[in-house]
Tab-separated table of C-alpha atoms in Angstrom:
chain	number	residue	atom	x	y	z
A	1	PRO	CA	2.379	-8.214	-7.582
A	2	LEU	CA	4.451	-11.045	-6.281
A	3	LEU	CA	2.739	-11.840	-2.955
A	4	PRO	CA	-0.829	-12.415	-3.276
A	5	GLY	CA	-0.435	-16.053	-3.488
A	6	LEU	CA	1.199	-15.916	0.001
A	7	HIS	CA	-1.711	-13.781	0.991
A	8	ALA	CA	-4.041	-16.077	-0.417
A	9	ALA	CA	-2.719	-19.184	1.263
A	10	VAL	CA	-2.250	-17.693	4.749
A	11	LEU	CA	-4.828	-14.862	5.046
A	12	ALA	CA	-7.782	-15.667	2.922
A	13	THR	CA	-11.120	-16.968	4.661
A	14	PRO	CA	-14.807	-17.912	3.616
A	15	ALA	CA	-15.613	-16.206	6.616
A	16	GLU	CA	-15.388	-12.506	5.107
A	17	ASP	CA	-13.995	-10.379	2.433
A	18	ARG	CA	-10.505	-9.386	3.421
A	19	ALA	CA	-7.692	-7.127	1.851
A	20	VAL	CA	-4.194	-7.334	2.542
A	21	LEU	CA	-2.415	-3.710	2.508
A	22	ASN	CA	1.086	-3.656	2.142
A	23	LEU	CA	2.436	0.003	3.471
A	24	GLY	CA	5.916	0.375	1.850
A	25	GLY	CA	7.084	3.194	-0.154
A	26	ILE	CA	4.172	2.581	-2.774
A	27	ALA	CA	0.737	1.023	-1.250
A	28	ASP	CA	-0.482	-2.207	-2.864
A	29	LEU	CA	-3.946	-4.353	-1.910
A	30	THR	CA	-4.547	-7.826	-2.283
A	31	LEU	CA	-8.354	-8.590	-2.347
A	32	LEU	CA	-9.207	-11.791	-0.765
A	33	PRO	CA	-13.042	-12.242	-1.331
A	34	ARG	CA	-15.071	-14.874	0.213
A	35	ALA	CA	-15.987	-15.826	-3.274
A	36	GLY	CA	-14.127	-15.042	-6.621
A	37	GLU	CA	-10.997	-14.497	-7.741
A	38	VAL	CA	-7.842	-13.119	-5.912
A	39	ARG	CA	-6.763	-9.481	-7.212
A	40	GLY	CA	-3.783	-7.522	-6.593
A	41	PHE	CA	-2.591	-3.774	-7.567
A	42	ASP	CA	-1.013	-0.472	-6.625
A	43	THR	CA	-3.064	2.142	-5.113
A	44	GLY	CA	-0.527	4.883	-4.983
A	45	PRO	CA	1.868	6.438	-2.326
A	46	ALA	CA	2.203	5.008	1.497
A	47	ASN	CA	5.223	6.260	2.876
A	48	GLY	CA	7.358	7.398	-0.164
A	49	LEU	CA	6.362	11.177	-0.095
A	50	LEU	CA	6.036	11.169	3.331
A	51	ASP	CA	9.593	9.835	3.763
A	52	ALA	CA	10.917	12.134	1.403
A	53	TRP	CA	9.219	15.321	2.673
A	54	CYS	CA	10.334	14.488	6.308
A	55	LEU	CA	14.289	14.031	5.041
A	56	ARG	CA	14.015	17.347	3.271
A	57	HIS	CA	12.527	18.924	6.515
A	58	ARG	CA	13.384	17.224	9.385
A	59	GLY	CA	16.718	15.647	8.221
A	60	GLU	CA	15.250	12.239	9.072
A	61	PRO	CA	14.445	9.438	6.900
A	62	PHE	CA	10.853	8.660	8.066
A	63	ASP	CA	8.181	10.281	9.982
A	64	ARG	CA	8.506	8.481	13.296
A	65	ASN	CA	5.469	7.440	14.639
A	66	GLY	CA	3.858	9.785	12.347
A	67	ALA	CA	4.496	12.832	14.817
A	68	PHE	CA	5.553	15.153	12.053
A	69	ALA	CA	2.395	14.640	10.100
A	70	ALA	CA	0.335	14.833	13.486
A	71	SER	CA	1.925	18.208	14.307
A	72	GLY	CA	-0.074	19.734	11.211
A	73	ALA	CA	-3.285	19.908	9.212
A	74	SER	CA	-4.239	18.802	6.177
A	75	HIS	CA	-4.749	21.389	3.470
A	76	ALA	CA	-7.963	20.729	1.127
A	77	GLY	CA	-6.821	22.621	-1.495
A	78	LEU	CA	-3.423	20.864	-1.976
A	79	LEU	CA	-5.414	17.499	-1.191
A	80	GLU	CA	-7.417	18.341	-4.181
A	81	ARG	CA	-4.648	18.762	-6.228
A	82	LEU	CA	-2.898	15.573	-5.441
A	83	LEU	CA	-5.846	13.645	-6.149
A	84	ALA	CA	-6.517	14.911	-9.575
A	85	GLU	CA	-3.379	12.944	-10.702
A	86	PRO	CA	-4.547	11.114	-13.818
A	87	TRP	CA	-2.814	7.879	-12.661
A	88	LEU	CA	-5.388	7.453	-9.979
A	89	ALA	CA	-8.201	7.342	-12.277
A	90	LEU	CA	-6.786	4.413	-14.244
A	91	PRO	CA	-8.597	1.186	-14.084
A	92	ALA	CA	-6.713	-1.845	-11.827
A	93	PRO	CA	-4.728	-3.903	-12.007
A	94	LYS	CA	-2.132	-1.276	-12.293
A	95	SER	CA	1.470	-0.192	-10.772
A	96	THR	CA	3.389	2.643	-9.981
A	97	GLY	CA	6.580	3.693	-7.973
A	98	ARG	CA	8.713	6.558	-6.909
A	99	ASP	CA	9.629	7.241	-10.588
A	100	LEU	CA	6.053	8.759	-10.656
A	101	PHE	CA	5.508	9.997	-6.957
A	102	HIS	CA	8.485	12.093	-6.055
A	103	LEU	CA	9.106	15.325	-4.710
A	104	GLU	CA	9.514	16.992	-8.010
A	105	TRP	CA	6.162	15.656	-8.759
A	106	LEU	CA	4.881	17.380	-5.671
A	107	ALA	CA	6.581	20.797	-6.041
A	108	PRO	CA	4.150	21.999	-8.894
A	109	ARG	CA	1.190	20.972	-6.849
A	110	LEU	CA	2.451	23.251	-4.171
A	111	GLY	CA	2.612	26.623	-6.612
A	112	GLY	CA	0.758	29.286	-5.009
A	113	LEU	CA	-0.371	27.717	-1.908
A	114	ASP	CA	0.704	29.005	1.419
A	115	VAL	CA	1.001	25.581	3.300
A	116	GLY	CA	3.515	25.059	5.798
A	117	PRO	CA	5.999	21.722	6.161
A	118	ALA	CA	3.893	20.181	8.729
A	119	ASP	CA	0.814	20.809	7.033
A	120	VAL	CA	2.135	19.491	3.824
A	121	GLN	CA	3.224	16.309	5.415
A	122	ALA	CA	-0.348	16.086	6.975
A	123	THR	CA	-1.909	16.278	3.595
A	124	LEU	CA	0.775	13.794	2.200
A	125	LEU	CA	-0.710	11.308	4.879
A	126	GLU	CA	-4.325	12.218	4.035
A	127	PHE	CA	-3.538	11.516	0.326
A	128	SER	CA	-2.016	8.055	1.150
A	129	ALA	CA	-4.973	7.085	3.230
A	130	ARG	CA	-7.539	8.421	0.719
A	131	THR	CA	-6.240	7.026	-2.114
A	132	ILE	CA	-5.970	3.494	-0.604
A	133	ALA	CA	-9.510	3.637	0.954
A	134	ASP	CA	-11.131	4.942	-2.521
A	135	ALA	CA	-9.086	2.260	-4.807
A	136	LEU	CA	-10.247	-0.610	-2.065
A	137	SER	CA	-14.071	0.847	-1.985
A	138	ALA	CA	-14.010	0.697	-5.531
A	139	MET	CA	-12.825	-2.881	-5.979
A	140	GLN	CA	-13.941	-4.634	-3.113
A	141	PRO	CA	-16.443	-2.429	-1.027
A	142	ALA	CA	-18.115	-5.023	1.057
A	143	THR	CA	-14.278	-5.525	2.976
A	144	GLN	CA	-14.622	-6.256	6.243
A	145	ARG	CA	-11.327	-6.732	7.340
A	146	VAL	CA	-7.939	-4.739	5.934
A	147	ILE	CA	-4.772	-6.779	7.212
A	148	ALA	CA	-1.665	-4.146	7.115
A	149	CYS	CA	1.764	-4.968	6.992
A	150	GLY	CA	5.445	-3.079	5.716
A	151	GLY	CA	6.653	-0.239	7.490
A	152	GLY	CA	3.530	2.052	7.399
A	153	VAL	CA	1.928	0.237	10.191
A	154	HIS	CA	4.296	1.676	12.391
A	155	ASN	CA	2.508	5.249	11.664
A	156	PRO	CA	-0.582	5.433	13.857
A	157	PRO	CA	-1.956	8.542	12.190
A	158	LEU	CA	-1.658	6.797	8.749
A	159	LEU	CA	-3.554	3.776	10.222
A	160	ALA	CA	-6.106	5.784	11.786
A	161	ARG	CA	-6.747	7.768	8.511
A	162	ILE	CA	-7.287	4.951	6.659
A	163	ALA	CA	-9.688	3.368	9.177
A	164	ALA	CA	-11.542	6.665	9.329
A	165	ASN	CA	-11.787	6.537	5.278
A	166	LEU	CA	-12.977	3.066	5.746
A	167	PRO	CA	-15.831	3.020	7.919
A	168	GLY	CA	-17.384	-0.461	7.258
A	169	SER	CA	-13.677	-2.384	7.556
A	170	ILE	CA	-11.585	-3.433	10.209
A	171	VAL	CA	-7.736	-2.051	10.042
A	172	GLU	CA	-5.387	-4.029	11.784
A	173	SER	CA	-1.809	-5.248	12.012
A	174	SER	CA	-0.546	-8.534	10.388
A	175	ALA	CA	0.797	-9.114	13.848
A	176	ILE	CA	-2.565	-9.997	15.125
A	177	HIS	CA	-2.803	-13.081	12.599
A	178	GLY	CA	0.789	-14.029	13.431
A	179	LEU	CA	2.866	-12.294	10.886
A	180	ASP	CA	5.340	-9.889	11.775
A	181	PRO	CA	4.658	-6.597	9.703
A	182	ASP	CA	8.313	-5.928	8.912
A	183	PHE	CA	8.979	-9.423	7.602
A	184	VAL	CA	5.686	-10.031	5.535
A	185	GLU	CA	7.875	-9.325	2.368
A	186	ALA	CA	10.881	-11.721	3.486
A	187	LEU	CA	8.089	-14.487	4.471
A	188	GLY	CA	6.793	-14.114	0.703
A	189	PHE	CA	9.919	-14.722	-0.793
A	190	ALA	CA	10.637	-17.630	1.232
A	191	TRP	CA	7.371	-18.911	0.277
A	192	LEU	CA	8.175	-18.452	-3.310
A	193	ALA	CA	11.223	-20.278	-3.023
A	194	ARG	CA	9.799	-23.323	-1.417
A	195	ARG	CA	7.054	-23.168	-4.287
A	196	THR	CA	9.923	-23.494	-6.881
A	197	LEU	CA	12.043	-26.055	-5.137
A	198	SER	CA	8.815	-28.093	-4.811
A	199	GLY	CA	7.920	-27.666	-8.524
A	200	GLN	CA	4.579	-25.884	-7.570
A	201	PRO	CA	3.353	-22.544	-9.193
A	202	GLY	CA	3.972	-19.251	-7.426
A	203	ASN	CA	1.866	-16.893	-9.504
A	204	LEU	CA	-1.815	-16.273	-9.651
A	205	PRO	CA	-3.004	-15.627	-13.074
A	206	SER	CA	-6.306	-13.654	-11.819
A	207	VAL	CA	-3.247	-11.099	-10.532
A	208	SER	CA	-0.902	-11.182	-12.934
A	209	GLY	CA	-2.559	-11.788	-16.177
A	210	ALA	CA	-0.422	-15.008	-17.332
A	211	ARG	CA	-2.339	-17.612	-19.379
A	212	GLY	CA	-1.831	-20.228	-16.366
A	213	PRO	CA	0.160	-21.218	-13.339
A	214	ARG	CA	3.823	-21.065	-13.580
A	215	VAL	CA	6.654	-22.102	-11.319
A	216	LEU	CA	8.506	-19.275	-10.907
A	217	GLY	CA	12.312	-18.352	-10.485
A	218	ALA	CA	15.180	-20.730	-11.117
A	219	ILE	CA	17.729	-23.025	-9.454
A	220	TYR	CA	21.350	-22.437	-9.783
A	221	PRO	CA	23.149	-25.447	-7.800
A	222	ALA	CA	26.386	-24.233	-5.890
């Protein structure tokens, strides 16, 4: 992960254990404990499977306001099959992408089940929420505040299900902290560029596994 340094610089506080949750195609977490090292890792799908299923069945590139998922109900049998994915049991830190979680991955897990498209969408939403919550509960169980950014912030049912699976945590948009959730990644790369230009490290060895702090990137004069 490239942005935990930014998250730590602008969102960490000694007052509480926090986590930053990026809800892109894949969900990733930055853990910001009151004391101890910052950590970062992927948890599994956020919007990727939801977007792909919505495009196939609604012809729309994403599930606006989570309405498609809200029109269905999560299917317990399908959810159990999704949660059995071996990657989810791997220890953090870890990374994944659409090369694993795509509709061809989903297809065999639908085999033999009578689940309508809206119910599949609702189940995929619950799958994202559960895998995020399970990962956070395992890695930082005392998290008091989850600060969410990325496109998934605009999916109220997704945020609601994440919050329901994390009853001990406040789940809120990064906008509350002065960071537009749609531009946190852009802000992060600007922050990294500024660090490079000033000769300061941009990585966190506790996240990346590097042997030490490093100035990232390169500068090419015009």
